[in-house]
């Protein structure tokens, strides 16, 4: 499949056609596909196709892909920012942590911010964890239940550095912040207990 054919397939209203095109682009990677895949990330309406687009990008040269994602991280289109962050999390290289900015972590769009939280929690180097936790704790109580549940999960991924900041947040006068902090602490303690049980087996 050449680049023009890939573009035509992505224009199809049929989700299965777009999905097969993304699969083909990842199975038989070509450098010309990278800008087409990245453009589709910004406009693709289907979750499964978007996830396959990220997978397809991972099958290409990582340095070229990351360089191509950087402009998307500054895009005015929320989905472009979110999908670029998601792809960085899938690539999983901690060297890319610096590409996640405070603007992403505080993004006014909850889906972008949530993706930034998740990506940061995956890529954060050990010596940056405390600074990241300080930022993420300020987002406690934000958004709907799914957004808050996501933040709890991502904080728990970071580990022990979250405990003291969460204990402080649990004293907040803001009820949403206080309850969210308490729930996150409970969840983290549950996960830690489950981990210890697994280790003892």
mmCIF file of C-alpha atoms in Angstrom:
data_model
loop_
_atom_site.group_PDB
_atom_site.id
_atom_site.type_symbol
_atom_site.label_atom_id
_atom_site.label_comp_id
_atom_site.label_asym_id
_atom_site.label_seq_id
_atom_site.Cartn_x
_atom_site.Cartn_y
_atom_site.Cartn_z
ATOM 1 C CA UNK A 1 0.000 0.000 0.000
ATOM 2 C CA UNK A 2 1.408 3.417 -0.902
ATOM 3 C CA UNK A 3 0.834 6.629 1.043
ATOM 4 C CA UNK A 4 -2.002 7.810 -1.243
ATOM 5 C CA UNK A 5 -3.849 4.510 -0.808
ATOM 6 C CA UNK A 6 -3.448 4.696 2.965
ATOM 7 C CA UNK A 7 -4.923 8.201 2.959
ATOM 8 C CA UNK A 8 -7.871 7.032 0.869
ATOM 9 C CA UNK A 9 -8.582 4.116 3.196
ATOM 10 C CA UNK A 10 -8.601 6.469 6.183
ATOM 11 C CA UNK A 11 -11.264 8.589 4.465
ATOM 12 C CA UNK A 12 -13.667 5.634 4.472
ATOM 13 C CA UNK A 13 -16.763 5.991 6.697
ATOM 14 C CA UNK A 14 -16.413 2.259 7.439
ATOM 15 C CA UNK A 15 -14.573 1.742 10.746
ATOM 16 C CA UNK A 16 -13.382 -1.717 9.681
ATOM 17 C CA UNK A 17 -11.706 -0.304 6.571
ATOM 18 C CA UNK A 18 -9.848 2.302 8.619
ATOM 19 C CA UNK A 19 -8.872 -0.333 11.189
ATOM 20 C CA UNK A 20 -7.473 -2.658 8.506
ATOM 21 C CA UNK A 21 -5.534 0.248 7.013
ATOM 22 C CA UNK A 22 -3.944 1.035 10.374
ATOM 23 C CA UNK A 23 -3.097 -2.645 10.882
ATOM 24 C CA UNK A 24 -1.509 -2.832 7.434
ATOM 25 C CA UNK A 25 0.528 0.318 8.075
ATOM 26 C CA UNK A 26 1.924 -1.225 11.243
ATOM 27 C CA UNK A 27 2.490 -4.664 9.766
ATOM 28 C CA UNK A 28 4.391 -3.310 6.762
ATOM 29 C CA UNK A 29 5.871 -0.020 8.068
ATOM 30 C CA UNK A 30 7.058 2.645 5.665
ATOM 31 C CA UNK A 31 8.513 6.005 6.681
ATOM 32 C CA UNK A 32 6.011 7.782 4.400
ATOM 33 C CA UNK A 33 3.176 6.418 6.543
ATOM 34 C CA UNK A 34 4.209 8.307 9.678
ATOM 35 C CA UNK A 35 2.669 11.729 8.854
ATOM 36 C CA UNK A 36 -0.485 10.037 7.546
ATOM 37 C CA UNK A 37 -0.878 7.991 10.736
ATOM 38 C CA UNK A 38 -0.276 11.017 12.938
ATOM 39 C CA UNK A 39 -2.789 13.118 11.025
ATOM 40 C CA UNK A 40 -5.369 10.357 11.374
ATOM 41 C CA UNK A 41 -4.778 10.258 15.130
ATOM 42 C CA UNK A 42 -6.070 13.817 15.373
ATOM 43 C CA UNK A 43 -9.313 13.159 13.490
ATOM 44 C CA UNK A 44 -10.125 9.475 14.024
ATOM 45 C CA UNK A 45 -13.483 9.005 15.760
ATOM 46 C CA UNK A 46 -13.168 5.351 16.764
ATOM 47 C CA UNK A 47 -11.266 4.371 19.915
ATOM 48 C CA UNK A 48 -10.049 1.014 18.556
ATOM 49 C CA UNK A 49 -8.753 2.589 15.362
ATOM 50 C CA UNK A 50 -6.946 5.283 17.388
ATOM 51 C CA UNK A 51 -5.305 2.639 19.549
ATOM 52 C CA UNK A 52 -4.246 0.724 16.442
ATOM 53 C CA UNK A 53 -2.820 3.926 14.983
ATOM 54 C CA UNK A 54 -0.591 4.255 18.055
ATOM 55 C CA UNK A 55 0.458 0.639 17.667
ATOM 56 C CA UNK A 56 1.257 1.221 14.003
ATOM 57 C CA UNK A 57 3.394 4.250 14.876
ATOM 58 C CA UNK A 58 5.327 2.136 17.399
ATOM 59 C CA UNK A 59 6.255 -0.196 14.543
ATOM 60 C CA UNK A 60 8.103 2.628 12.780
ATOM 61 C CA UNK A 61 11.418 4.261 13.624
ATOM 62 C CA UNK A 62 10.945 5.567 17.166
ATOM 63 C CA UNK A 63 13.114 8.675 16.849
ATOM 64 C CA UNK A 64 11.301 9.777 13.706
ATOM 65 C CA UNK A 65 7.917 9.126 15.291
ATOM 66 C CA UNK A 66 8.739 11.054 18.462
ATOM 67 C CA UNK A 67 10.052 14.006 16.445
ATOM 68 C CA UNK A 68 6.819 13.969 14.443
ATOM 69 C CA UNK A 69 4.705 13.849 17.605
ATOM 70 C CA UNK A 70 6.232 16.983 19.138
ATOM 71 C CA UNK A 71 4.183 19.444 17.012
ATOM 72 C CA UNK A 72 1.053 17.426 17.864
ATOM 73 C CA UNK A 73 1.708 17.976 21.560
ATOM 74 C CA UNK A 74 1.230 21.704 20.892
ATOM 75 C CA UNK A 75 -1.763 21.280 18.585
ATOM 76 C CA UNK A 76 -4.913 23.366 19.185
ATOM 77 C CA UNK A 77 -6.880 20.139 18.619
ATOM 78 C CA UNK A 78 -7.390 18.346 21.977
ATOM 79 C CA UNK A 79 -7.531 14.887 20.400
ATOM 80 C CA UNK A 80 -4.215 15.486 18.647
ATOM 81 C CA UNK A 81 -2.566 16.384 21.963
ATOM 82 C CA UNK A 82 -4.170 13.477 23.760
ATOM 83 C CA UNK A 83 -3.280 10.908 21.110
ATOM 84 C CA UNK A 84 0.311 12.148 20.899
ATOM 85 C CA UNK A 85 0.634 11.732 24.665
ATOM 86 C CA UNK A 86 -0.978 8.296 24.462
ATOM 87 C CA UNK A 87 1.497 7.213 21.794
ATOM 88 C CA UNK A 88 4.408 8.405 23.942
ATOM 89 C CA UNK A 89 3.109 6.264 26.796
ATOM 90 C CA UNK A 90 2.956 3.249 24.476
ATOM 91 C CA UNK A 91 6.507 3.857 23.256
ATOM 92 C CA UNK A 92 7.476 3.836 26.933
ATOM 93 C CA UNK A 93 10.847 5.601 26.701
ATOM 94 C CA UNK A 94 11.494 7.563 29.900
ATOM 95 C CA UNK A 95 13.737 9.897 27.923
ATOM 96 C CA UNK A 96 10.513 11.383 26.534
ATOM 97 C CA UNK A 97 9.235 12.425 29.964
ATOM 98 C CA UNK A 98 10.467 15.980 29.409
ATOM 99 C CA UNK A 99 8.020 16.320 26.500
ATOM 100 C CA UNK A 100 5.127 16.286 28.980
ATOM 101 C CA UNK A 101 4.692 19.885 30.097
ATOM 102 C CA UNK A 102 2.768 21.534 32.907
ATOM 103 C CA UNK A 103 0.426 22.803 30.207
ATOM 104 C CA UNK A 104 -0.464 19.184 29.439
ATOM 105 C CA UNK A 105 -0.874 18.230 33.098
ATOM 106 C CA UNK A 106 -3.139 21.255 33.671
ATOM 107 C CA UNK A 107 -4.838 21.112 30.245
ATOM 108 C CA UNK A 108 -8.348 22.569 30.337
ATOM 109 C CA UNK A 109 -9.611 19.521 28.439
ATOM 110 C CA UNK A 110 -10.103 16.694 30.955
ATOM 111 C CA UNK A 111 -9.307 13.959 28.427
ATOM 112 C CA UNK A 112 -5.989 15.580 27.516
ATOM 113 C CA UNK A 113 -5.056 16.200 31.133
ATOM 114 C CA UNK A 114 -5.983 12.651 32.104
ATOM 115 C CA UNK A 115 -3.865 11.213 29.295
ATOM 116 C CA UNK A 116 -0.995 13.450 30.376
ATOM 117 C CA UNK A 117 -1.323 12.188 33.964
ATOM 118 C CA UNK A 118 -1.221 8.583 32.805
ATOM 119 C CA UNK A 119 1.707 9.132 30.449
ATOM 120 C CA UNK A 120 3.649 11.015 33.102
ATOM 121 C CA UNK A 121 3.047 8.289 35.687
ATOM 122 C CA UNK A 122 4.442 5.704 33.239
ATOM 123 C CA UNK A 123 7.477 7.682 32.058
ATOM 124 C CA UNK A 124 8.504 9.614 35.175
ATOM 125 C CA UNK A 125 12.116 8.952 36.256
ATOM 126 C CA UNK A 126 12.672 8.128 39.913
ATOM 127 C CA UNK A 127 14.219 11.523 40.707
ATOM 128 C CA UNK A 128 11.222 13.375 39.243
ATOM 129 C CA UNK A 129 8.481 11.510 41.089
ATOM 130 C CA UNK A 130 8.132 13.926 44.002
ATOM 131 C CA UNK A 131 7.755 16.916 41.689
ATOM 132 C CA UNK A 132 5.151 15.084 39.606
ATOM 133 C CA UNK A 133 3.158 14.080 42.680
ATOM 134 C CA UNK A 134 3.054 17.711 43.856
ATOM 135 C CA UNK A 135 1.455 18.653 40.541
ATOM 136 C CA UNK A 136 -0.971 15.740 40.350
ATOM 137 C CA UNK A 137 -2.226 16.259 43.898
ATOM 138 C CA UNK A 138 -3.406 19.733 42.877
ATOM 139 C CA UNK A 139 -5.772 18.016 40.426
ATOM 140 C CA UNK A 140 -7.596 15.980 43.086
ATOM 141 C CA UNK A 141 -11.357 16.451 42.863
ATOM 142 C CA UNK A 142 -11.217 17.529 39.232
ATOM 143 C CA UNK A 143 -13.707 16.332 36.636
ATOM 144 C CA UNK A 144 -16.232 13.521 36.628
ATOM 145 C CA UNK A 145 -15.976 10.118 38.274
ATOM 146 C CA UNK A 146 -13.980 8.576 35.428
ATOM 147 C CA UNK A 147 -11.452 11.419 35.482
ATOM 148 C CA UNK A 148 -11.038 11.127 39.236
ATOM 149 C CA UNK A 149 -10.774 7.335 39.136
ATOM 150 C CA UNK A 150 -8.084 7.671 36.474
ATOM 151 C CA UNK A 151 -6.070 10.088 38.600
ATOM 152 C CA UNK A 152 -6.285 7.678 41.536
ATOM 153 C CA UNK A 153 -4.915 4.873 39.350
ATOM 154 C CA UNK A 154 -2.105 6.990 37.956
ATOM 155 C CA UNK A 155 -1.060 8.238 41.386
ATOM 156 C CA UNK A 156 -0.987 4.676 42.689
ATOM 157 C CA UNK A 157 1.299 3.751 39.797
ATOM 158 C CA UNK A 158 3.907 6.210 41.110
ATOM 159 C CA UNK A 159 4.167 4.468 44.484
ATOM 160 C CA UNK A 160 5.260 5.562 47.946
ATOM 161 C CA UNK A 161 6.006 9.247 47.126
ATOM 162 C CA UNK A 162 2.234 9.841 46.951
ATOM 163 C CA UNK A 163 1.518 8.990 50.601
ATOM 164 C CA UNK A 164 2.530 12.167 52.464
ATOM 165 C CA UNK A 165 1.088 14.605 49.888
ATOM 166 C CA UNK A 166 -2.170 12.651 49.898
ATOM 167 C CA UNK A 167 -2.295 12.677 53.692
ATOM 168 C CA UNK A 168 -1.973 16.457 53.558
ATOM 169 C CA UNK A 169 -4.640 16.722 50.851
ATOM 170 C CA UNK A 170 -6.938 14.586 52.989
ATOM 171 C CA UNK A 171 -7.031 17.496 55.474
ATOM 172 C CA UNK A 172 -8.287 19.937 52.826
ATOM 173 C CA UNK A 173 -11.302 22.153 53.488
ATOM 174 C CA UNK A 174 -12.451 21.318 49.952
ATOM 175 C CA UNK A 175 -14.693 18.273 50.290
ATOM 176 C CA UNK A 176 -14.057 17.013 46.749
ATOM 177 C CA UNK A 177 -10.299 17.183 47.251
ATOM 178 C CA UNK A 178 -10.461 15.636 50.705
ATOM 179 C CA UNK A 179 -12.643 12.694 49.662
ATOM 180 C CA UNK A 180 -10.618 12.034 46.529
ATOM 181 C CA UNK A 181 -7.390 12.031 48.555
ATOM 182 C CA UNK A 182 -8.874 9.659 51.122
ATOM 183 C CA UNK A 183 -10.120 7.265 48.442
ATOM 184 C CA UNK A 184 -6.738 7.302 46.699
ATOM 185 C CA UNK A 185 -4.929 6.542 49.966
ATOM 186 C CA UNK A 186 -7.263 3.639 50.665
ATOM 187 C CA UNK A 187 -6.766 2.269 47.158
ATOM 188 C CA UNK A 188 -2.984 2.585 47.391
ATOM 189 C CA UNK A 189 -2.915 0.750 50.731
ATOM 190 C CA UNK A 190 -5.105 -1.999 49.247
ATOM 191 C CA UNK A 191 -2.759 -2.388 46.293
ATOM 192 C CA UNK A 192 0.294 -2.445 48.532
ATOM 193 C CA UNK A 193 -1.311 -5.150 50.704
ATOM 194 C CA UNK A 194 -2.190 -7.213 47.612
ATOM 195 C CA UNK A 195 1.403 -6.895 46.404
ATOM 196 C CA UNK A 196 2.799 -8.081 49.747
ATOM 197 C CA UNK A 197 0.485 -11.080 49.682
ATOM 198 C CA UNK A 198 1.707 -12.006 46.212
ATOM 199 C CA UNK A 199 5.315 -11.701 47.339
ATOM 200 C CA UNK A 200 4.702 -14.001 50.321
ATOM 201 C CA UNK A 201 3.381 -16.825 48.134
#
